[in-house]
Coordinates of C-alpha atoms in Angstrom, one line a residue:
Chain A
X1 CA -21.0 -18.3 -27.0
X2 CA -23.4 -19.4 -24.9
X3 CA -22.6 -23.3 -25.9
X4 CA -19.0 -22.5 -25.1
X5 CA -19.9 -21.3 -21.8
X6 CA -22.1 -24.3 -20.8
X7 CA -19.2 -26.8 -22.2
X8 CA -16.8 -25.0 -19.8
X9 CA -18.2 -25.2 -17.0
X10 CA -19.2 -29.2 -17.8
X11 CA -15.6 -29.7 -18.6
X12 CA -14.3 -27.6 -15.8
X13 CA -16.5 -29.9 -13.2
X14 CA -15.0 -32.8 -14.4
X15 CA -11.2 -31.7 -15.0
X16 CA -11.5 -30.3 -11.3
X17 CA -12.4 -33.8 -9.9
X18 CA -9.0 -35.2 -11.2
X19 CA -7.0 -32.2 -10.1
X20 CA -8.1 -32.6 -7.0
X21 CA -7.0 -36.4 -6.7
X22 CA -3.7 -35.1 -7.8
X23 CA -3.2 -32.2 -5.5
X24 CA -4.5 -34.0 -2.5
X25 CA -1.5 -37.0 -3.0
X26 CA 0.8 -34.2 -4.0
X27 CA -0.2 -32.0 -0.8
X28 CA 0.3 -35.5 1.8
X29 CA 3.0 -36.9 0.3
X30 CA 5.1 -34.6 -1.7
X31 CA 4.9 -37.4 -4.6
X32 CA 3.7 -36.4 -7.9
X33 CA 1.4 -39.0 -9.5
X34 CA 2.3 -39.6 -12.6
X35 CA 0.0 -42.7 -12.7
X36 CA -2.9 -40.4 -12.3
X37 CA -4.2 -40.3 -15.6
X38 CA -3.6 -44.4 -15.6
X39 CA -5.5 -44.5 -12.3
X40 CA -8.7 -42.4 -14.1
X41 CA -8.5 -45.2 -17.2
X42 CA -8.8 -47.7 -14.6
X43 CA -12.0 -46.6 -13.3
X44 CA -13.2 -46.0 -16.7
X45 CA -12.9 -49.7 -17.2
X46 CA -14.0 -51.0 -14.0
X47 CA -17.4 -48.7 -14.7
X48 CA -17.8 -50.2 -18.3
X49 CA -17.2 -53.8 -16.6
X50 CA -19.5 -53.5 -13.8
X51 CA -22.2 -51.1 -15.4
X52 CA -21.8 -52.0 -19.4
X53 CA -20.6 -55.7 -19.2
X54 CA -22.7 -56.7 -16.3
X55 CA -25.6 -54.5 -16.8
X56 CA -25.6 -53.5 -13.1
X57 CA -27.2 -49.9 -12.1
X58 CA -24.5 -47.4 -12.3
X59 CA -24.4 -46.0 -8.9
X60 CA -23.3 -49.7 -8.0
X61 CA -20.5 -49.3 -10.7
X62 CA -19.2 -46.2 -9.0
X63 CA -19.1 -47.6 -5.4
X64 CA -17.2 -50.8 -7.5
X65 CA -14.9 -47.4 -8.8
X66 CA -14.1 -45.9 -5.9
X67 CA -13.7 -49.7 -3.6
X68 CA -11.1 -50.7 -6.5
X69 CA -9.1 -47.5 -6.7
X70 CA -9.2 -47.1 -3.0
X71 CA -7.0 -50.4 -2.8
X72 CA -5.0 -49.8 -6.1
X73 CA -3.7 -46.1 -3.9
X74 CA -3.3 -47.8 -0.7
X75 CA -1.3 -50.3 -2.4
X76 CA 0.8 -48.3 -4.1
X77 CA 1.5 -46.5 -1.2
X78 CA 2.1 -49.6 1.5
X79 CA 4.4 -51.4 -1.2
X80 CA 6.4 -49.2 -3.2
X81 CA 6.2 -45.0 -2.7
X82 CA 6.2 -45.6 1.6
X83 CA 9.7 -47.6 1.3
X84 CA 11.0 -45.5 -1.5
X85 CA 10.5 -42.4 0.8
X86 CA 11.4 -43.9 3.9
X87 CA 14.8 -44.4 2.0
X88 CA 15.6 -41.8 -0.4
X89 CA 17.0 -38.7 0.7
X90 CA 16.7 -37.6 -3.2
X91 CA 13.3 -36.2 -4.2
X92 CA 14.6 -37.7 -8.1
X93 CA 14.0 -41.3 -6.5
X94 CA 10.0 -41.0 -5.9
X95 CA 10.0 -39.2 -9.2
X96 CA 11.2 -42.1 -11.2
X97 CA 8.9 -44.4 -8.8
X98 CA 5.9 -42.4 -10.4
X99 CA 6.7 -42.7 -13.4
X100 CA 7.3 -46.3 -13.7
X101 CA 3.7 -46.5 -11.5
X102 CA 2.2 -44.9 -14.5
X103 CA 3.8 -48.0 -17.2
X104 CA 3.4 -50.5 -15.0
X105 CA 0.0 -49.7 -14.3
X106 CA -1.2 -48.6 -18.2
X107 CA 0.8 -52.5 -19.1
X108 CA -1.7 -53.8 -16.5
X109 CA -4.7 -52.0 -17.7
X110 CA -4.1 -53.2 -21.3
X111 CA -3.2 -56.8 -20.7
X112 CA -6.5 -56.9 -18.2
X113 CA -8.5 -55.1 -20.6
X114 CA -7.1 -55.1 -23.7
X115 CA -6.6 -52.1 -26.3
X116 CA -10.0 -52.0 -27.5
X117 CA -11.8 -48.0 -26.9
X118 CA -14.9 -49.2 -24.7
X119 CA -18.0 -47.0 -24.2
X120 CA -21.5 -47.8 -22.1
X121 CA -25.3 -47.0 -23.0
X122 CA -26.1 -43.4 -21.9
X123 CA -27.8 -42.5 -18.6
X124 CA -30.5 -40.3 -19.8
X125 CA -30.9 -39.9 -23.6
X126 CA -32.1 -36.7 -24.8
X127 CA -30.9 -33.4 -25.0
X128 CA -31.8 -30.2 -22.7
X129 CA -31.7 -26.6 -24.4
X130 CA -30.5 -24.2 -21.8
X131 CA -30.8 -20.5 -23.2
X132 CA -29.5 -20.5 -27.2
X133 CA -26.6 -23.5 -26.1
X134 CA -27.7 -27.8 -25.6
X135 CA -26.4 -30.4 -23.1
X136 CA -27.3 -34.0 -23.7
X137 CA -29.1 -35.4 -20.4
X138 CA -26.1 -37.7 -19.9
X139 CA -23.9 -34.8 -19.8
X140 CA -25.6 -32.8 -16.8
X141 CA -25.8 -36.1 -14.8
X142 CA -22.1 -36.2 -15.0
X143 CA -21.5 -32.8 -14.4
X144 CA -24.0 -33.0 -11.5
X145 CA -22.2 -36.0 -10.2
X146 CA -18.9 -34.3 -10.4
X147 CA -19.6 -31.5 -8.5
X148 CA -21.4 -33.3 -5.9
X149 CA -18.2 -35.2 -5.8
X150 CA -16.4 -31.8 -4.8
X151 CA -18.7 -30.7 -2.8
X152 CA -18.7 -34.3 -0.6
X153 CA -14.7 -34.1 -0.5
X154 CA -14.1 -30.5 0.5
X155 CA -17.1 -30.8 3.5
X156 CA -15.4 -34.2 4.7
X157 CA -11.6 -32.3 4.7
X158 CA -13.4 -29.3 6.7
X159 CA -15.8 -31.1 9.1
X160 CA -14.3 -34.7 10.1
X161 CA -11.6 -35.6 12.1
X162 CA -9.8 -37.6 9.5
X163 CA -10.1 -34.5 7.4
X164 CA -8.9 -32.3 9.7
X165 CA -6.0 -34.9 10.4
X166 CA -4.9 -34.8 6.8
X167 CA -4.9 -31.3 6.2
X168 CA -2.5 -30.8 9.5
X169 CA -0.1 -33.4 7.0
X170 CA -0.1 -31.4 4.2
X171 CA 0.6 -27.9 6.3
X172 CA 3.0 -29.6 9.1
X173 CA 4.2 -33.2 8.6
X174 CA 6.3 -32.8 12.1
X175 CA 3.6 -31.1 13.6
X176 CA 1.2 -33.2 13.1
X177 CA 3.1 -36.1 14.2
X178 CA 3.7 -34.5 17.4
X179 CA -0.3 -34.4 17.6
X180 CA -0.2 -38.3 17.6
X181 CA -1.1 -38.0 13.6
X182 CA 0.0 -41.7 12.6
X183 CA 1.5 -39.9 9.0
X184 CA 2.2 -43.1 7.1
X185 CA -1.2 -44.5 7.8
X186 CA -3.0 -41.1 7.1
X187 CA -0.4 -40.8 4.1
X188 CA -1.7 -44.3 2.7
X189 CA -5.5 -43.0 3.2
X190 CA -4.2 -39.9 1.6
X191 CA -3.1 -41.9 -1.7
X192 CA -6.4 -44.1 -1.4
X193 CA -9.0 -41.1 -2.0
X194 CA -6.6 -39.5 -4.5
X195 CA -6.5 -42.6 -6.3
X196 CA -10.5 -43.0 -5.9
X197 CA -11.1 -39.1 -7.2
X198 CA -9.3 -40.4 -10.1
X199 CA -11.4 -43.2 -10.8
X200 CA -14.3 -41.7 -10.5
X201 CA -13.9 -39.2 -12.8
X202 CA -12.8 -41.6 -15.1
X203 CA -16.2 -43.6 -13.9
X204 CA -18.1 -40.3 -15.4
X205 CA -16.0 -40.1 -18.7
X206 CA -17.0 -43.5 -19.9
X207 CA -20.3 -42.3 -19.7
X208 CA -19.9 -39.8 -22.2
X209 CA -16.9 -40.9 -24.4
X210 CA -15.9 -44.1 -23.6
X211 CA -12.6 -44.9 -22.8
X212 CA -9.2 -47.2 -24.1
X213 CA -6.1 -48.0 -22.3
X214 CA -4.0 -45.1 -24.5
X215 CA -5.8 -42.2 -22.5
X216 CA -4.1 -42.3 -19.6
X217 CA -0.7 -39.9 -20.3
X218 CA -2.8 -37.5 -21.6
X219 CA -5.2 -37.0 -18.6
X220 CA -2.3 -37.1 -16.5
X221 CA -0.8 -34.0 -18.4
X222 CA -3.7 -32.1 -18.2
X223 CA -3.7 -33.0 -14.0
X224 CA -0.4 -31.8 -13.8
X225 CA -1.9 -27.9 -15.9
X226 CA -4.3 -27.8 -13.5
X227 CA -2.1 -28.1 -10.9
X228 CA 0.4 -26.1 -11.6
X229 CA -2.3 -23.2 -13.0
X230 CA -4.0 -23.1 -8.9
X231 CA -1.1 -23.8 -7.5
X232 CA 0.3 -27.5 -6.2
X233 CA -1.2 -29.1 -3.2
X234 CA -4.2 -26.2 -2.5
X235 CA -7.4 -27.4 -2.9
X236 CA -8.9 -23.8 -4.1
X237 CA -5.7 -24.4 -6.6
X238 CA -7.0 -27.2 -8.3
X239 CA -10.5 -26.6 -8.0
X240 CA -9.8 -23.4 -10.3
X241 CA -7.3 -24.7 -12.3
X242 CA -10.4 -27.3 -13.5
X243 CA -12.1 -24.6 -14.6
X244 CA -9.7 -22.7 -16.4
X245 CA -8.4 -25.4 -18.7
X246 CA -12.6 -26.5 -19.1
X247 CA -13.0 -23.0 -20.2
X248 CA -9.9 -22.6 -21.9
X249 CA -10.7 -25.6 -24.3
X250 CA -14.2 -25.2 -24.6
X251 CA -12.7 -22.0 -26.2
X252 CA -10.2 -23.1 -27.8
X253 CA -12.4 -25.8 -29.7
X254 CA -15.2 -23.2 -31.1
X255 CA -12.4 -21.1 -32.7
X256 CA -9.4 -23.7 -33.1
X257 CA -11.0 -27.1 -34.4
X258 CA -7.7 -28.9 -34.9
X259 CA -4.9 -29.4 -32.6
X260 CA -3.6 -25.9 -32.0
X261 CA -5.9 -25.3 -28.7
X262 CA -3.5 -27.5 -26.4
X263 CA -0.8 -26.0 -28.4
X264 CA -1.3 -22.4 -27.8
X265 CA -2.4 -23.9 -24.0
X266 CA 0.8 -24.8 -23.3
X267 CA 2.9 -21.5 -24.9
X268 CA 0.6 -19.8 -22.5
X269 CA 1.5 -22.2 -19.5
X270 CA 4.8 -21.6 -19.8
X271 CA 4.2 -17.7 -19.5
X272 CA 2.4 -17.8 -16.7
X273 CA 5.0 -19.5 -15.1
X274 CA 7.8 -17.7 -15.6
X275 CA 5.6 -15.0 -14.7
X276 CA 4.0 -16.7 -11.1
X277 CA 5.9 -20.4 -10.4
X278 CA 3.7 -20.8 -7.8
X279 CA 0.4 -21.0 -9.1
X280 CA -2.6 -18.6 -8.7
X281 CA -3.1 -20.3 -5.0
X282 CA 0.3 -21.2 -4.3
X283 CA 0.5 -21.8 -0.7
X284 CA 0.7 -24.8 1.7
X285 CA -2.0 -26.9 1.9
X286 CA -5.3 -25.6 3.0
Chain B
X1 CA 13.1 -44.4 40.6
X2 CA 11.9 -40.9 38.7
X3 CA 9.1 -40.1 37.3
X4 CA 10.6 -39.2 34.4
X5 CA 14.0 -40.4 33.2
X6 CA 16.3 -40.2 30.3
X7 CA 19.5 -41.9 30.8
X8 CA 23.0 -41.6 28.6
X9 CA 21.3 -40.3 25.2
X10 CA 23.2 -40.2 21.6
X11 CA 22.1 -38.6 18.8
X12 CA 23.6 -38.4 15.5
X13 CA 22.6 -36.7 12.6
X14 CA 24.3 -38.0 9.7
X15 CA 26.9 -39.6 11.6
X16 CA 27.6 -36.4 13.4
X17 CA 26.6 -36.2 17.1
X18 CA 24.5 -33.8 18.0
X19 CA 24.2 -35.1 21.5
X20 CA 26.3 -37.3 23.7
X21 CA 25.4 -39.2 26.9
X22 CA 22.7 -36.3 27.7
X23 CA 20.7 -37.7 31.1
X24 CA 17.7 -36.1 32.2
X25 CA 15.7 -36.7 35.5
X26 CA 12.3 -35.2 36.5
X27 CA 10.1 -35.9 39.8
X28 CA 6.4 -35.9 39.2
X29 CA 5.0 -32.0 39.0
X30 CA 8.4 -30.7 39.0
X31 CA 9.7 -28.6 36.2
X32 CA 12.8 -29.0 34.8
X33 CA 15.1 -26.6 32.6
X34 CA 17.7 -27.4 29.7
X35 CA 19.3 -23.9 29.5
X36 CA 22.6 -23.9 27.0
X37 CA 23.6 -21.6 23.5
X38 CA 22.3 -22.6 20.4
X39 CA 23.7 -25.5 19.1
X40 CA 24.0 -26.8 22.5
X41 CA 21.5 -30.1 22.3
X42 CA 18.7 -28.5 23.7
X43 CA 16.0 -29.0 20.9
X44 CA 17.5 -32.6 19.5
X45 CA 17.5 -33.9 23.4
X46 CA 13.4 -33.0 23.4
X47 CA 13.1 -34.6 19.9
X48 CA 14.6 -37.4 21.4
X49 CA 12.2 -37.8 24.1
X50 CA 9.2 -37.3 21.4
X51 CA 10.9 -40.0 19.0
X52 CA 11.2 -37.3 16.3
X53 CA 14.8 -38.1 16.4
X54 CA 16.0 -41.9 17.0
X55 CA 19.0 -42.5 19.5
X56 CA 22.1 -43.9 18.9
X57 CA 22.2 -45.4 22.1
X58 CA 20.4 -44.2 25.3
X59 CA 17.1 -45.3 27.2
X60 CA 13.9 -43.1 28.3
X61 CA 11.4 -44.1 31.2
X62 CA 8.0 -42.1 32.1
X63 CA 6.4 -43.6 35.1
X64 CA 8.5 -47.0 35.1
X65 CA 7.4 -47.2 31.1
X66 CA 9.9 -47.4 28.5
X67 CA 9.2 -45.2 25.5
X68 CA 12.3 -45.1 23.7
X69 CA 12.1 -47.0 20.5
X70 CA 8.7 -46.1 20.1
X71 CA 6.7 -44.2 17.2
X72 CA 6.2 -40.9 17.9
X73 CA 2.1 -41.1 18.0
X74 CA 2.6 -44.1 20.5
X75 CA 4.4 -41.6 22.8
X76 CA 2.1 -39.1 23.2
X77 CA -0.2 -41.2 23.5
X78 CA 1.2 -42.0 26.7
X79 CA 0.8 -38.6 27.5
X80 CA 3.7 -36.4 26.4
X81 CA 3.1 -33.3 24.4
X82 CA 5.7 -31.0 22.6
X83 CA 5.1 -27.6 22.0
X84 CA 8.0 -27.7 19.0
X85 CA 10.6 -24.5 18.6
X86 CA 9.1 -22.0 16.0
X87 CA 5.3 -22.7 17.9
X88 CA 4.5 -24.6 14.6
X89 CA 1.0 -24.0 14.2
X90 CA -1.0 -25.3 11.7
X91 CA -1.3 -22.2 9.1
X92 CA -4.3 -22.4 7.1
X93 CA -6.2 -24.3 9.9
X94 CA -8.6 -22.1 12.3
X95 CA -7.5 -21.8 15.8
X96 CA -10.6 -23.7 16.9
X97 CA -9.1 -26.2 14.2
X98 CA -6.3 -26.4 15.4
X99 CA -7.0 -27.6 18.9
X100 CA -9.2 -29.8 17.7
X101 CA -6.1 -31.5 16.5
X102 CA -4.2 -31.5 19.9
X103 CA -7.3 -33.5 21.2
X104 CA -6.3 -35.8 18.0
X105 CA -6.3 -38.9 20.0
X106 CA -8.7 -38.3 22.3
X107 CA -12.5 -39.5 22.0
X108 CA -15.6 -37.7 23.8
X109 CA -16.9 -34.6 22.5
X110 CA -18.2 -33.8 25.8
X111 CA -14.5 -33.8 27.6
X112 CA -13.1 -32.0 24.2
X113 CA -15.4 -29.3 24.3
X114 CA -15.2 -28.2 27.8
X115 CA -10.6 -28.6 27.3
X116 CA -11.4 -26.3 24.5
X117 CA -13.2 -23.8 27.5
X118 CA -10.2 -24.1 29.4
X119 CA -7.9 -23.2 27.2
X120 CA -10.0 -20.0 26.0
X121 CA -10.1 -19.0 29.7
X122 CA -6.5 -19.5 30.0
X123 CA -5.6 -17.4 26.7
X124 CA -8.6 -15.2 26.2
X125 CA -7.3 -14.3 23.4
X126 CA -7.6 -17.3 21.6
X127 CA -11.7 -17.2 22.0
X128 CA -11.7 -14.1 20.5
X129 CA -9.7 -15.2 17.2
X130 CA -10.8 -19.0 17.2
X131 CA -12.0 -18.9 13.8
X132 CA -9.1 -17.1 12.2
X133 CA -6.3 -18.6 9.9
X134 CA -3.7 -19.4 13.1
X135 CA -0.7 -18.4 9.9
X136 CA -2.4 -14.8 10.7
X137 CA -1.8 -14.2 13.8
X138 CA 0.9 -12.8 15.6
X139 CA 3.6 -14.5 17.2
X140 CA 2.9 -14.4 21.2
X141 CA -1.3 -15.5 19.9
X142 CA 0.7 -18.2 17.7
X143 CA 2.7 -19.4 21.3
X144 CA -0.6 -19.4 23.1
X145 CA -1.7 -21.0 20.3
X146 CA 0.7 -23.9 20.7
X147 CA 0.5 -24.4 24.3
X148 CA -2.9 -24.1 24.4
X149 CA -2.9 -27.4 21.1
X150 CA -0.1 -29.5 23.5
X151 CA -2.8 -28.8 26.8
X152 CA -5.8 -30.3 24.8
X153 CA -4.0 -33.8 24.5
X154 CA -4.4 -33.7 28.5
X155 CA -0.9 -34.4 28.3
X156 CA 1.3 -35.8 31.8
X157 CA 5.0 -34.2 30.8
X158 CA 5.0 -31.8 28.1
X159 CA 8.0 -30.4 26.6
X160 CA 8.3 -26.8 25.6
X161 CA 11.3 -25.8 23.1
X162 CA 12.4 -22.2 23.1
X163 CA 8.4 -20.7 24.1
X164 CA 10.1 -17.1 24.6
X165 CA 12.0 -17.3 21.3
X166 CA 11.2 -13.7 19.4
X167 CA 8.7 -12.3 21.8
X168 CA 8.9 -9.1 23.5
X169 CA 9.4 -8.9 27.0
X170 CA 5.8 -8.2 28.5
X171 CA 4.8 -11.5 26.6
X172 CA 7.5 -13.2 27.9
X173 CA 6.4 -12.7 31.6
X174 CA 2.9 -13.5 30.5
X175 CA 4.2 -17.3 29.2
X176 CA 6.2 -17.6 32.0
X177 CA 3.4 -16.9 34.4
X178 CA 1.6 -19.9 31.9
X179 CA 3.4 -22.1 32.2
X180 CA 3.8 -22.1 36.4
X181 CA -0.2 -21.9 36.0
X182 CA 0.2 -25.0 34.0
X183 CA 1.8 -26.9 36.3
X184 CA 0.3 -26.2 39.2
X185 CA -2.9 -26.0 37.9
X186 CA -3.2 -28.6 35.3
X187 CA -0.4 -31.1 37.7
X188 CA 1.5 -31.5 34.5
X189 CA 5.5 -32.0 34.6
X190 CA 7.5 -30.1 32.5
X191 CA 10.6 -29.9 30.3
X192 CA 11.8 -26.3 29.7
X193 CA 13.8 -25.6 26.7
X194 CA 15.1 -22.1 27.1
X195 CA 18.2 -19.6 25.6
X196 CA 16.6 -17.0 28.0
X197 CA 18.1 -18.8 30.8
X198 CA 16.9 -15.9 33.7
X199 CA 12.9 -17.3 32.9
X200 CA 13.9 -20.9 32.3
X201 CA 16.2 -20.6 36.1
X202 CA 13.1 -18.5 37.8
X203 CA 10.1 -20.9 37.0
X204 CA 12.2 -24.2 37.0
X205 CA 13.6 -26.2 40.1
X206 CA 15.8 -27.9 38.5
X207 CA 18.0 -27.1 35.3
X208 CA 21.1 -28.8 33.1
X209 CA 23.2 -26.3 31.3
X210 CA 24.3 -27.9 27.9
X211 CA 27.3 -27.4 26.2
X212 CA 28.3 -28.9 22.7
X213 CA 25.8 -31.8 22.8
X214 CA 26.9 -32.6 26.8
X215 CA 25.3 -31.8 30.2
X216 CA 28.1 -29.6 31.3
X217 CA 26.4 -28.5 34.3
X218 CA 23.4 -29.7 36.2
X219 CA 21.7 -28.8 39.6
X220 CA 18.9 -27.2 41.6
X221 CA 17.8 -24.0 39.6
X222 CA 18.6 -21.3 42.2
X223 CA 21.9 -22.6 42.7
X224 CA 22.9 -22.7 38.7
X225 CA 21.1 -18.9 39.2
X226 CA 24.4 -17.9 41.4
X227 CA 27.3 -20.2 39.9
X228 CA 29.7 -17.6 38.4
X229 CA 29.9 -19.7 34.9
X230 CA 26.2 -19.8 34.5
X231 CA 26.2 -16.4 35.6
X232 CA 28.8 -15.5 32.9
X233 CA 28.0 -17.7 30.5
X234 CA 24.2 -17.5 30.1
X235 CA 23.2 -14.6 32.6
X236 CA 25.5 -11.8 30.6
X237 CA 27.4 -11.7 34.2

C-alpha cells in the first residue's frame, strides 16, 4: 500500500505539471490545446537530443526545453490560433485549429525525429527504500523537479506583475484591457509557458521512460482528465486533478495489471460529470 | 478647441447602429453627464472613447491628440481610465491585487505605493478588506473597488458607466460625493454615465440626454435639471 502511495504522489507531481500547461492556455485564451500532449513529446526529444545525444548536463537540456517550447507556443499563437480568434465568432473554429496543431505538430515530431522510442542514462542510479515501499534515485529527482516546477509557477502568477497581469486575463479579458493589459501579447506569453510546462514535463519523463513520437494523444487525454476533474482554467483545479489521476492509477495498476484501470477511469469520469460539469474547482480563473 | 472632444460617432454592432453621430465636448476639470434610458448609447459611446468598441465613422481628440483608431492599452496610456458598467472587478484577485493592476502601466514602487495610500484614505473601507477575494465583497465595496483601480492609473479623464447602478440610496450619495472629491481633488475630468439622472444633473455641469443611439438633448446641467422633457422623461416629472 505503501508503494502505491509513494507512486501516486510521484505520478501525481508529474501529471499536475502538464495540467497545469493546459489549464493556464485554456484559462487565457479559451483554446483547448489539443497539441498538448504533442508539445510534452517534443520536449521529451529535445531533452534526449541535448542531454542523451550531446551528452550535455541535464539542467542545460531543460533550459534547451523550456527556450524551444517557449517559441513553439508563441508561435502557434502569433501565426495561427491569434488570427483564427480574431476572426471566428464560432468557438468550433479554434477547436478544429487545435486539433490539426496536434497532427501537424506529431507529423513534425516524427519526420524530425523519427519513430524510434528514445530513452537517456538515468540521473542517479540506485534505489531509496522509504518505509516498506522503493523509489529509484531518478525517480525522486523528477518528482523533486516537478514540484519545484509548481511551486516556481504558482509564486511567479501570485507575486509578479506579469503574473498578476495574466490572471486579470483569465478572470476579465475586457477588464483587463481597460487596465492597459496588451491581451494578445500577454495571450501569446500565456501560450509560451503553457507550451514550456508541457515540455518540461516531458523533459522529466524521458528520464524515466523514454519517450517516441506515438505518446503524444495519449498524454493529451489524460490533460484534458485532469482538467476537467479540478475544474478548467483554475490552477488549484489542475493541480488536484494531477494527483487524483497519479493516485488513481497508481491504484488502479496494483489491483488491475492490464488495461481496465483507464477503463474503469473513464466510466467514473463520466459520472462525475454528469454529477458536477464543472469540476471540483470550477470557477474562473484564480 | 476642447480639452476633450468627440465629434459625429457611429457605432454599429453587427451592422446595427447602436449609436449615430453622438458628439461629446468636455473643458479641462469639468464633468460632464450622458443621462438617457437604457438602450440609449450611453455605455457603447464610453466604449468608444476606450476603443473597446471601433467606430464606424467619427473622430476623438484629448488635449489636441487623436486617439481614435487606437488600441485600447495605447489609450489609457494616455491617461483615460473606465470604471466599466457592472464595476468589473477582478474576482479571485485581492483588493490590494487588484489595484495593483490599475497602476498596470505605471513604473515606481515608490509613487504606486503611496496611490495605493490614497485610495485607502479615500475608501477606508478598502484598507480594511485589501486582502480579501474582491468577488466577496459587496456591491458599493466592489464600486469603491473600481474607482479606486481606474484612480491608481493617475488617469486625466476617466469615464464612469452607470457607478449608482444597484446600490442603495445612502451609497449612492457617498459615490456622488466621490466622485466631486475626485475631481476637484485629484484635477481629473470626467465622463458620467448615469440612468439616475437627478445625481448625474447635480454633480455634472454639463450633460447630453440620449435617445435611441442620438444626442437628443444637450446643455448646461442645471438647465436640462428644469426642461419639462428631461424633467418628464428622466426626472419621473
Amino acid at each position: 500500500m505503501e508503494q502505491v502511495l509513494v507512486n501516486g504522489i510521484y505520478l501525481g507531481c508529474q501529471y499536475a505539471l502538464i495540467a497545469l500547461g493546459l489549464t493556464l492556455i485554456f484559462g487565457l485564451m479559451g483554446v483547448l490545446n489539443f497539441a498538448h500532449g504533442q508539445m510534452y513529446v517534443l520536449g521529451g526529444f529535445v531533452t534526449y537530443y541535448v542531454y542523451g545525444v550531446l551528452g550535455l548536463p541535464f539542467p542545460l537540456a531543460l533550459v534547451a526545453t523550456a527556450a524551444t517550447l517557449c517559441v513553439t507556443g508563441a508561435l502557434f499563437d502569433k501565426l495561427l490560433f491569434r488570427r483564427v480568434l480574431r476572426r471566428g465568432a464560432r468557438e468550433e473554429s479554434s477547436m478544429l485549429l487545435a486539433a490539426g496543431t496536434a497532427l501537424l505538430l506529431e507529423s513534425l515530431i516524427l519526420i524530425v525525429f523519427g519513430e524510434k522510442h528514445r530513452g537517456v542514462p538515468s540521473l542517479a542510479p540506485g534505489v531509496a527504500r522509504i518505509g516498506d515501499a522503493f523509489l529509484p534515485y531518478s525517480r525522486i529527482v523528477v518528482m523533486v523537479l516537478a514540484a519545484a516546477l509548481i511551486v516556481g509557477f504558482i509564486v511567479f502568477m501570485r507575486q509578479t506583475r506579469i503574473g498578476r497581469g495574466l490572471r486579470a486575463i483569465a478572470q476579465d479579458r475586457e477588464a483587463a484591457l481597460l487596465q492597459g493589459v496588451d491581451v494578445e501579447r500577454y495571450g501569446m506569453l500565456g501560450f509560451a509557458f503553457g507550451a514550456a510546462l508541457a515540455g518540461l514535463a516531458g523533459s522529466l519523463l524521458v528520464v524515466i521512460s523514454g519517450v517516441n513520437s506515438g505518446l503524444g494523444t495519449w498524454i493529451s487525454i489524460k490533460a484534458f482528465i485532469m482538467v476537467m476533474i479540478g475544474g478548467a482554467g483554475v490552477v488549484s483545479g489542475a493541480i488536484l486533478g494531477g494527483f487524483i489521476l497519479g493516485m488513481a492509477e497508481s491504484l488502479g495498476y496494483r489491483f488491475f495489471p492490464g488495461g481496465e484501470t483507464y477503463l474503469m477511469l473513464f466510466v467514473a469520469m463520466i459520472v462525475f460529470l454528469a454529477i458536477r460539469p464543472q469540476g471540483l474547482m470550477g470557477k474562473p480563473w484564480g | 478647441m476642447s480639452y476633450f472632444r468627440a465629434s459625429d460617432l457611429s457605432v454599429r454592432y453587427d451592422q446595427v447602429r447602436a449609436i449615430t453621430g453622438v458628439s461629446v465636448e468636455l473643458e479641462e476639470g469639468d464633468i460632464v453627464a450622458l443621462i438617457g434610458a437604457n438602450g440609449a448609447g450611453k455605455t457603447t459611446t464610453l466604449r468608444a472613447i476606450t476603443g473597446l468598441a471601433g467606430l464606424a465613422s467619427g473622430e476623438i481628440f484629448l488635449d489636441g491628440q487623436r486617439i481614435d483608431g487606437l488600441r485600447p492599452n495605447a489609450i489609457v496610456a494616455l491617461g483615460v481610465a473606465m470604471v466599466p458598467e457592472g464595476r468589473r472587478v477582478f474576482p479571485f484577485l485581492s483588493v490590494m491585487d487588484n489595484l495593483l493592476m490599475g497602476a498596470f502601466l505605471r513604473r515606481g514602487r515608490r509613487a504606486i505605493a503611496a496611490d495605493v495610500e490614497r485610495v485607502f484614505e479615500r475608501f477606508p473601507r478598502l484598507r480594511e478588506r485589501r486582502s480579501q477575494a474582491a468577488g466577496t465583497m459587496s456591491g458599493g465595496e466592489q464600486q469603491m473597488l473600481a474607482i479606486g483601480r481606474a484612480l491608481m492609473a493617475r488617469p486625466r479623464l476617466l469615464l464612469l458607466d452607470e457607478p449608482s447602478l444597484g446600490l442603495a440610496p445612502m451609497l449612492v450619495q457617498e459615490i456622488a460625493r466621490a466622485i466631486l472629491a475626485i475631481n476637484r481633488e485629484d484635477r481629473v475630468s470626467l465622463i458620467l454615465v448615469e440612468q439616475n439622472s437627478r445625481m448625474a444633473l447635480r454633480v455634472s455641469s454639463r450633460a447630453y440626454a440620449l435617445e435611441t443611439g442620438r444626442v437628443a438633448l444637450e446643455g448646461a446641467s442645471r438647465d436640462l435639471a428644469n426642461d419639462d422633457r428631461i424633467r418628464e422623461l428622466y426626472l419621473g416629472g
